[in-house]
Amino acid sequence: MARALQLAQGALYHTSPNPRVGCIIVDASGKILGKGQTQAIGLAHAEVMALRDAVAKGHSTQGATAYVTLEPCSHHGRTGPCCDALIQAGITRVVASTQDPNPLVAGQGFQRLRQAGVDVIVGDGAAQTRELNIGFFSRMQRKRPWMRMKMAISLDGQTGLENGQSQWITSEAARTDGHAWRARACAILTGAGTVVQDNPLLDVRLVPTQRQPSAILIDSRLDCDVNSRFFSVPRPYHVFFANASPEKQKIWQAKAKKMSHEWQFKSIADENHKVNLELMLEHLSQLELNEIHVEAGHKLNGSLLRHGLIDELLIYMAPKLIGKGQPLAHLPALENLSDATPLVFHSVQTIGPDLRIVARIQGKDDFLSV
């Protein structure tokens, strides 16, 4: 199972919106017959890849055991049921980490295997599988993506100088590591302020990637320039606005028609004529987006935190003191320390000269243990 989990980890960057799954097939003596990991959307799942690998090596899988990091699927989606493929291949024992949280599966794969006479054992490696697929489990169990907010800050908590200069607070090593976190996400989310002020690409460039994550823009009035660099990357775009004028909407729609990328515009307004962030998250879940990587300014960061929509903070802290500058999030002053947002350090690691802190809002990951 440990080796199957390694295979699942190797699928970190390309399976979206499917979960990252690994599978190893062994014979009665423990010899590995085949191994596989879930491929890109619409392609084979881990179990099928492992069966194909065994066949390619000339091995029979009759009477073999399959170690798989998630319950084999039992429904016809973009591919056929993996449990049927295992049964047809003569697999007599399946060891799986955990049940699939997808309601279309949710134990039905195990049931079908058992009905076919396959011995099923569940539980080994469950925590690792759920953690690896935290966005998938979040979307299936909470009906919303896992929201991860990335920030680069100085030791005194500033994201930039008072004059707005922010490049670069952290090292090249930290920026490269940040791109790896972008690459694992289903989408990168930002706000109009960041696009207007910084004119960023917000893509994956510093690490190899098989795909560019989708781009999400929150722009209540559609104030961004449609010719900004942000919109030059071939990837799906999802633009949320609230009270943009009909003229601006026409300009954006015309721009979208000229580009080959997938574009989606959606107006979701709250009572303050801003984008309704809660409804936006519901819509992102319907788009099958598991992990959202947020890179925004202090205003949008503050709004997302105040609404309780951020699950995890990814912070790169540079060993620098820069004095008065730009805060990481615009949050109201508290009257009591007991009202502070409680965090739990999930991991702390040095990246080059900087410190990478992954901290979770307390209780946000409780669904992983359900």
PDB file of C-alpha atoms in Angstrom, residues 116-344:
ATOM      1  CA  ALA A 116     -18.468 -11.329  -7.347  1.00  0.00           C
ATOM      2  CA  GLY A 117     -16.612 -13.278  -4.676  1.00  0.00           C
ATOM      3  CA  VAL A 118     -13.686 -10.883  -4.300  1.00  0.00           C
ATOM      4  CA  ASP A 119     -12.234 -10.571  -0.794  1.00  0.00           C
ATOM      5  CA  VAL A 120     -12.214  -6.856   0.144  1.00  0.00           C
ATOM      6  CA  ILE A 121     -10.134  -5.309   2.938  1.00  0.00           C
ATOM      7  CA  VAL A 122     -10.444  -1.586   3.724  1.00  0.00           C
ATOM      8  CA  GLY A 123      -8.541   0.853   5.923  1.00  0.00           C
ATOM      9  CA  ASP A 124      -4.786   0.653   5.322  1.00  0.00           C
ATOM     10  CA  GLY A 125      -3.489   4.101   4.312  1.00  0.00           C
ATOM     11  CA  ALA A 126      -6.847   5.866   4.666  1.00  0.00           C
ATOM     12  CA  ALA A 127      -5.464   9.039   6.268  1.00  0.00           C
ATOM     13  CA  GLN A 128      -2.805   9.455   3.578  1.00  0.00           C
ATOM     14  CA  THR A 129      -5.302   8.975   0.746  1.00  0.00           C
ATOM     15  CA  ARG A 130      -7.749  11.488   2.188  1.00  0.00           C
ATOM     16  CA  GLU A 131      -5.006  14.032   2.771  1.00  0.00           C
ATOM     17  CA  LEU A 132      -3.660  13.597  -0.753  1.00  0.00           C
ATOM     18  CA  ASN A 133      -7.162  14.132  -2.126  1.00  0.00           C
ATOM     19  CA  ILE A 134      -8.295  16.783   0.323  1.00  0.00           C
ATOM     20  CA  GLY A 135      -9.964  18.854  -2.402  1.00  0.00           C
ATOM     21  CA  PHE A 136     -11.865  15.898  -3.839  1.00  0.00           C
ATOM     22  CA  PHE A 137     -13.097  14.825  -0.398  1.00  0.00           C
ATOM     23  CA  SER A 138     -14.036  18.437   0.371  1.00  0.00           C
ATOM     24  CA  ARG A 139     -16.111  18.770  -2.799  1.00  0.00           C
ATOM     25  CA  MET A 140     -17.860  15.458  -2.246  1.00  0.00           C
ATOM     26  CA  GLN A 141     -18.510  15.810   1.483  1.00  0.00           C
ATOM     27  CA  ARG A 142     -18.827  19.594   1.985  1.00  0.00           C
ATOM     28  CA  LYS A 143     -20.074  20.480  -1.521  1.00  0.00           C
ATOM     29  CA  ARG A 144     -17.334  23.106  -1.871  1.00  0.00           C
ATOM     30  CA  PRO A 145     -13.679  23.151  -2.943  1.00  0.00           C
ATOM     31  CA  TRP A 146     -10.720  23.228  -0.579  1.00  0.00           C
ATOM     32  CA  MET A 147      -9.590  26.856  -0.466  1.00  0.00           C
ATOM     33  CA  ARG A 148      -5.853  27.417  -0.010  1.00  0.00           C
ATOM     34  CA  MET A 149      -4.562  30.994   0.295  1.00  0.00           C
ATOM     35  CA  LYS A 150      -0.925  31.617  -0.625  1.00  0.00           C
ATOM     36  CA  MET A 151       1.045  34.603   0.668  1.00  0.00           C
ATOM     37  CA  ALA A 152       4.668  35.720   0.679  1.00  0.00           C
ATOM     38  CA  ILE A 153       5.464  37.841   3.711  1.00  0.00           C
ATOM     39  CA  SER A 154       8.325  39.345   5.671  1.00  0.00           C
ATOM     40  CA  LEU A 155       9.072  38.257   9.231  1.00  0.00           C
ATOM     41  CA  ASP A 156       7.044  41.237  10.434  1.00  0.00           C
ATOM     42  CA  GLY A 157       4.025  40.119   8.418  1.00  0.00           C
ATOM     43  CA  GLN A 158       4.080  42.486   5.433  1.00  0.00           C
ATOM     44  CA  THR A 159       3.393  41.405   1.840  1.00  0.00           C
ATOM     45  CA  GLY A 160       4.990  44.495   0.321  1.00  0.00           C
ATOM     46  CA  LEU A 161       6.246  47.990   0.998  1.00  0.00           C
ATOM     47  CA  GLU A 162       3.873  50.841   1.731  1.00  0.00           C
ATOM     48  CA  ASN A 163       4.429  52.075  -1.851  1.00  0.00           C
ATOM     49  CA  GLY A 164       3.197  48.731  -3.184  1.00  0.00           C
ATOM     50  CA  GLN A 165       6.569  47.199  -4.154  1.00  0.00           C
ATOM     51  CA  SER A 166       6.550  43.465  -3.443  1.00  0.00           C
ATOM     52  CA  GLN A 167       8.946  41.791  -5.899  1.00  0.00           C
ATOM     53  CA  TRP A 168      10.610  39.947  -4.449  1.00  0.00           C
ATOM     54  CA  ILE A 169      10.159  39.450  -0.715  1.00  0.00           C
ATOM     55  CA  THR A 170      10.958  35.736  -0.835  1.00  0.00           C
ATOM     56  CA  SER A 171      13.661  33.782  -2.662  1.00  0.00           C
ATOM     57  CA  GLU A 172      13.618  32.087  -6.047  1.00  0.00           C
ATOM     58  CA  ALA A 173      13.430  28.738  -4.260  1.00  0.00           C
ATOM     59  CA  ALA A 174      10.229  29.817  -2.501  1.00  0.00           C
ATOM     60  CA  ARG A 175       8.723  31.104  -5.746  1.00  0.00           C
ATOM     61  CA  THR A 176       9.498  27.807  -7.487  1.00  0.00           C
ATOM     62  CA  ASP A 177       7.905  25.885  -4.645  1.00  0.00           C
ATOM     63  CA  GLY A 178       4.879  28.164  -4.898  1.00  0.00           C
ATOM     64  CA  HIS A 179       4.492  27.249  -8.557  1.00  0.00           C
ATOM     65  CA  ALA A 180       4.418  23.564  -7.581  1.00  0.00           C
ATOM     66  CA  TRP A 181       1.471  24.348  -5.303  1.00  0.00           C
ATOM     67  CA  ARG A 182      -0.186  26.234  -8.157  1.00  0.00           C
ATOM     68  CA  ALA A 183       0.313  23.204 -10.404  1.00  0.00           C
ATOM     69  CA  ARG A 184      -1.515  20.839  -8.038  1.00  0.00           C
ATOM     70  CA  ALA A 185      -4.571  23.103  -7.847  1.00  0.00           C
ATOM     71  CA  CYS A 186      -7.600  22.871 -10.112  1.00  0.00           C
ATOM     72  CA  ALA A 187      -7.767  26.645 -10.401  1.00  0.00           C
ATOM     73  CA  ILE A 188      -5.945  29.833  -9.402  1.00  0.00           C
ATOM     74  CA  LEU A 189      -8.162  32.585  -7.989  1.00  0.00           C
ATOM     75  CA  THR A 190      -7.398  36.276  -7.805  1.00  0.00           C
ATOM     76  CA  GLY A 191      -9.128  39.631  -7.688  1.00  0.00           C
ATOM     77  CA  ALA A 192      -9.354  42.675  -9.892  1.00  0.00           C
ATOM     78  CA  GLY A 193      -6.992  44.655  -7.658  1.00  0.00           C
ATOM     79  CA  THR A 194      -4.134  42.221  -8.207  1.00  0.00           C
ATOM     80  CA  VAL A 195      -4.673  42.092 -11.992  1.00  0.00           C
ATOM     81  CA  VAL A 196      -4.873  45.884 -12.295  1.00  0.00           C
ATOM     82  CA  GLN A 197      -1.945  46.703 -10.007  1.00  0.00           C
ATOM     83  CA  ASP A 198       0.499  43.870 -10.764  1.00  0.00           C
ATOM     84  CA  ASN A 199      -0.556  42.695 -14.260  1.00  0.00           C
ATOM     85  CA  PRO A 200       0.512  39.120 -13.383  1.00  0.00           C
ATOM     86  CA  LEU A 201       0.325  35.946 -15.443  1.00  0.00           C
ATOM     87  CA  LEU A 202      -0.525  33.763 -12.424  1.00  0.00           C
ATOM     88  CA  ASP A 203       0.264  30.592 -14.342  1.00  0.00           C
ATOM     89  CA  VAL A 204       2.623  27.655 -13.778  1.00  0.00           C
ATOM     90  CA  ARG A 205       6.046  28.385 -15.290  1.00  0.00           C
ATOM     91  CA  LEU A 206       8.772  27.441 -12.840  1.00  0.00           C
ATOM     92  CA  VAL A 207       7.960  23.723 -12.607  1.00  0.00           C
ATOM     93  CA  PRO A 208       7.004  21.223 -15.329  1.00  0.00           C
ATOM     94  CA  THR A 209       3.261  20.779 -15.758  1.00  0.00           C
ATOM     95  CA  GLN A 210       0.953  18.794 -18.046  1.00  0.00           C
ATOM     96  CA  ARG A 211      -1.798  21.383 -17.760  1.00  0.00           C
ATOM     97  CA  GLN A 212      -2.428  24.953 -16.687  1.00  0.00           C
ATOM     98  CA  PRO A 213      -4.941  25.277 -13.829  1.00  0.00           C
ATOM     99  CA  SER A 214      -8.103  27.194 -14.647  1.00  0.00           C
ATOM    100  CA  ALA A 215      -8.162  30.891 -13.809  1.00  0.00           C
ATOM    101  CA  ILE A 216     -10.826  32.507 -11.616  1.00  0.00           C
ATOM    102  CA  LEU A 217     -11.263  36.267 -11.476  1.00  0.00           C
ATOM    103  CA  ILE A 218     -13.439  38.179  -9.018  1.00  0.00           C
ATOM    104  CA  ASP A 219     -14.140  41.576 -10.577  1.00  0.00           C
ATOM    105  CA  SER A 220     -17.397  43.117  -9.377  1.00  0.00           C
ATOM    106  CA  ARG A 221     -17.472  45.932 -11.972  1.00  0.00           C
ATOM    107  CA  LEU A 222     -15.324  44.266 -14.672  1.00  0.00           C
ATOM    108  CA  ASP A 223     -12.680  46.934 -14.151  1.00  0.00           C
ATOM    109  CA  CYS A 224      -9.796  44.807 -15.451  1.00  0.00           C
ATOM    110  CA  ASP A 225      -8.317  45.421 -18.870  1.00  0.00           C
ATOM    111  CA  VAL A 226      -9.330  42.512 -21.090  1.00  0.00           C
ATOM    112  CA  ASN A 227      -5.853  42.679 -22.651  1.00  0.00           C
ATOM    113  CA  SER A 228      -4.078  42.068 -19.332  1.00  0.00           C
ATOM    114  CA  ARG A 229      -1.364  39.394 -19.241  1.00  0.00           C
ATOM    115  CA  PHE A 230      -3.571  37.353 -16.921  1.00  0.00           C
ATOM    116  CA  PHE A 231      -5.835  36.533 -19.872  1.00  0.00           C
ATOM    117  CA  SER A 232      -3.048  35.537 -22.261  1.00  0.00           C
ATOM    118  CA  VAL A 233      -2.531  32.001 -20.925  1.00  0.00           C
ATOM    119  CA  PRO A 234      -4.324  29.127 -22.721  1.00  0.00           C
ATOM    120  CA  ARG A 235      -6.589  27.815 -19.961  1.00  0.00           C
ATOM    121  CA  PRO A 236     -10.260  27.969 -18.930  1.00  0.00           C
ATOM    122  CA  TYR A 237     -11.368  31.295 -17.439  1.00  0.00           C
ATOM    123  CA  HIS A 238     -14.186  31.851 -14.951  1.00  0.00           C
ATOM    124  CA  VAL A 239     -15.069  35.495 -14.354  1.00  0.00           C
ATOM    125  CA  PHE A 240     -17.438  36.487 -11.548  1.00  0.00           C
ATOM    126  CA  PHE A 241     -18.929  39.990 -11.455  1.00  0.00           C
ATOM    127  CA  ALA A 242     -21.775  41.802  -9.716  1.00  0.00           C
ATOM    128  CA  ASN A 243     -22.736  45.208 -11.075  1.00  0.00           C
ATOM    129  CA  ALA A 244     -20.826  45.672 -14.311  1.00  0.00           C
ATOM    130  CA  SER A 245     -22.386  47.949 -16.898  1.00  0.00           C
ATOM    131  CA  PRO A 246     -23.892  46.397 -20.055  1.00  0.00           C
ATOM    132  CA  GLU A 247     -21.181  48.147 -22.079  1.00  0.00           C
ATOM    133  CA  LYS A 248     -18.388  46.456 -20.108  1.00  0.00           C
ATOM    134  CA  GLN A 249     -20.096  43.098 -20.374  1.00  0.00           C
ATOM    135  CA  LYS A 250     -20.229  43.471 -24.162  1.00  0.00           C
ATOM    136  CA  ILE A 251     -16.516  44.304 -24.300  1.00  0.00           C
ATOM    137  CA  TRP A 252     -15.655  41.193 -22.290  1.00  0.00           C
ATOM    138  CA  GLN A 253     -17.942  38.938 -24.287  1.00  0.00           C
ATOM    139  CA  ALA A 254     -16.369  40.199 -27.518  1.00  0.00           C
ATOM    140  CA  LYS A 255     -12.895  39.505 -26.149  1.00  0.00           C
ATOM    141  CA  ALA A 256     -13.898  35.971 -25.169  1.00  0.00           C
ATOM    142  CA  LYS A 257     -15.211  35.213 -28.657  1.00  0.00           C
ATOM    143  CA  LYS A 258     -11.831  36.131 -30.179  1.00  0.00           C
ATOM    144  CA  MET A 259      -9.930  33.733 -27.938  1.00  0.00           C
ATOM    145  CA  SER A 260      -9.745  29.966 -28.253  1.00  0.00           C
ATOM    146  CA  HIS A 261      -9.823  29.467 -24.472  1.00  0.00           C
ATOM    147  CA  GLU A 262     -12.920  28.388 -22.583  1.00  0.00           C
ATOM    148  CA  TRP A 263     -14.622  31.396 -20.973  1.00  0.00           C
ATOM    149  CA  GLN A 264     -17.462  31.575 -18.501  1.00  0.00           C
ATOM    150  CA  PHE A 265     -19.017  34.780 -17.133  1.00  0.00           C
ATOM    151  CA  LYS A 266     -21.345  34.693 -14.157  1.00  0.00           C
ATOM    152  CA  SER A 267     -23.065  37.517 -12.299  1.00  0.00           C
ATOM    153  CA  ILE A 268     -23.518  36.697  -8.601  1.00  0.00           C
ATOM    154  CA  ALA A 269     -24.270  39.795  -6.532  1.00  0.00           C
ATOM    155  CA  ASP A 270     -24.792  40.181  -2.802  1.00  0.00           C
ATOM    156  CA  GLU A 271     -26.705  42.924  -1.040  1.00  0.00           C
ATOM    157  CA  ASN A 272     -23.664  45.234  -1.272  1.00  0.00           C
ATOM    158  CA  HIS A 273     -23.363  44.817  -5.057  1.00  0.00           C
ATOM    159  CA  LYS A 274     -20.231  42.745  -4.599  1.00  0.00           C
ATOM    160  CA  VAL A 275     -19.670  39.182  -5.772  1.00  0.00           C
ATOM    161  CA  ASN A 276     -21.462  36.766  -3.447  1.00  0.00           C
ATOM    162  CA  LEU A 277     -18.491  34.669  -2.357  1.00  0.00           C
ATOM    163  CA  GLU A 278     -20.505  31.846  -0.791  1.00  0.00           C
ATOM    164  CA  LEU A 279     -22.543  31.313  -3.953  1.00  0.00           C
ATOM    165  CA  MET A 280     -19.348  31.522  -5.994  1.00  0.00           C
ATOM    166  CA  LEU A 281     -17.891  28.581  -4.053  1.00  0.00           C
ATOM    167  CA  GLU A 282     -21.034  26.551  -4.652  1.00  0.00           C
ATOM    168  CA  HIS A 283     -20.697  27.252  -8.368  1.00  0.00           C
ATOM    169  CA  LEU A 284     -17.009  26.285  -8.367  1.00  0.00           C
ATOM    170  CA  SER A 285     -17.967  22.955  -6.819  1.00  0.00           C
ATOM    171  CA  GLN A 286     -20.496  22.389  -9.595  1.00  0.00           C
ATOM    172  CA  LEU A 287     -17.651  23.015 -12.065  1.00  0.00           C
ATOM    173  CA  GLU A 288     -15.820  20.027 -10.466  1.00  0.00           C
ATOM    174  CA  LEU A 289     -13.006  22.156  -9.058  1.00  0.00           C
ATOM    175  CA  ASN A 290     -11.411  20.443  -6.058  1.00  0.00           C
ATOM    176  CA  GLU A 291      -8.552  22.664  -4.880  1.00  0.00           C
ATOM    177  CA  ILE A 292      -8.551  26.435  -5.343  1.00  0.00           C
ATOM    178  CA  HIS A 293      -5.229  28.260  -5.015  1.00  0.00           C
ATOM    179  CA  VAL A 294      -5.844  31.870  -3.956  1.00  0.00           C
ATOM    180  CA  GLU A 295      -3.268  34.551  -4.770  1.00  0.00           C
ATOM    181  CA  ALA A 296      -4.850  37.909  -4.161  1.00  0.00           C
ATOM    182  CA  GLY A 297      -4.398  41.236  -2.412  1.00  0.00           C
ATOM    183  CA  HIS A 298      -5.146  42.076   1.206  1.00  0.00           C
ATOM    184  CA  LYS A 299      -8.701  43.262   0.481  1.00  0.00           C
ATOM    185  CA  LEU A 300      -9.907  40.055  -1.184  1.00  0.00           C
ATOM    186  CA  ASN A 301      -7.881  37.960   1.257  1.00  0.00           C
ATOM    187  CA  GLY A 302      -9.657  39.719   4.097  1.00  0.00           C
ATOM    188  CA  SER A 303     -13.086  39.219   2.539  1.00  0.00           C
ATOM    189  CA  LEU A 304     -12.529  35.502   2.040  1.00  0.00           C
ATOM    190  CA  LEU A 305     -11.259  35.092   5.593  1.00  0.00           C
ATOM    191  CA  ARG A 306     -14.080  37.144   7.127  1.00  0.00           C
ATOM    192  CA  HIS A 307     -16.642  35.010   5.303  1.00  0.00           C
ATOM    193  CA  GLY A 308     -14.993  31.848   6.629  1.00  0.00           C
ATOM    194  CA  LEU A 309     -14.219  30.568   3.136  1.00  0.00           C
ATOM    195  CA  ILE A 310     -10.479  29.917   3.514  1.00  0.00           C
ATOM    196  CA  ASP A 311      -9.461  26.479   4.758  1.00  0.00           C
ATOM    197  CA  GLU A 312      -5.683  26.635   4.613  1.00  0.00           C
ATOM    198  CA  LEU A 313      -2.911  29.230   4.535  1.00  0.00           C
ATOM    199  CA  LEU A 314       0.258  28.629   2.516  1.00  0.00           C
ATOM    200  CA  ILE A 315       2.717  31.203   3.788  1.00  0.00           C
ATOM    201  CA  TYR A 316       6.292  31.808   2.659  1.00  0.00           C
ATOM    202  CA  MET A 317       8.052  33.881   5.283  1.00  0.00           C
ATOM    203  CA  ALA A 318      11.289  35.665   4.384  1.00  0.00           C
ATOM    204  CA  PRO A 319      13.896  36.439   7.058  1.00  0.00           C
ATOM    205  CA  LYS A 320      13.450  40.184   6.522  1.00  0.00           C
ATOM    206  CA  LEU A 321      12.054  43.121   8.449  1.00  0.00           C
ATOM    207  CA  ILE A 322      10.587  45.792   6.166  1.00  0.00           C
ATOM    208  CA  GLY A 323       8.588  47.930   8.568  1.00  0.00           C
ATOM    209  CA  LYS A 324       5.281  49.498   7.674  1.00  0.00           C
ATOM    210  CA  GLY A 325       3.865  48.030   4.497  1.00  0.00           C
ATOM    211  CA  GLN A 326       0.998  46.035   3.025  1.00  0.00           C
ATOM    212  CA  PRO A 327      -0.757  43.563   5.377  1.00  0.00           C
ATOM    213  CA  LEU A 328      -1.472  39.984   4.325  1.00  0.00           C
ATOM    214  CA  ALA A 329      -5.209  40.476   4.838  1.00  0.00           C
ATOM    215  CA  HIS A 330      -7.531  43.368   5.609  1.00  0.00           C
ATOM    216  CA  LEU A 331      -9.220  42.237   8.810  1.00  0.00           C
ATOM    217  CA  PRO A 332     -11.158  44.241  11.411  1.00  0.00           C
ATOM    218  CA  ALA A 333      -9.583  45.150  14.748  1.00  0.00           C
ATOM    219  CA  LEU A 334     -10.518  42.763  17.558  1.00  0.00           C
ATOM    220  CA  GLU A 335     -11.615  43.700  21.052  1.00  0.00           C
ATOM    221  CA  ASN A 336     -10.483  40.405  22.580  1.00  0.00           C
ATOM    222  CA  LEU A 337      -7.725  37.921  21.775  1.00  0.00           C
ATOM    223  CA  SER A 338     -10.272  35.148  22.238  1.00  0.00           C
ATOM    224  CA  ASP A 339     -11.894  36.310  18.992  1.00  0.00           C
ATOM    225  CA  ALA A 340      -8.752  35.611  16.957  1.00  0.00           C
ATOM    226  CA  THR A 341      -9.021  33.070  14.129  1.00  0.00           C
ATOM    227  CA  PRO A 342      -7.560  29.815  15.502  1.00  0.00           C
ATOM    228  CA  LEU A 343      -5.026  28.074  13.272  1.00  0.00           C
ATOM    229  CA  VAL A 344      -3.274  24.711  13.410  1.00  0.00           C
TER     230      VAL A 344
END
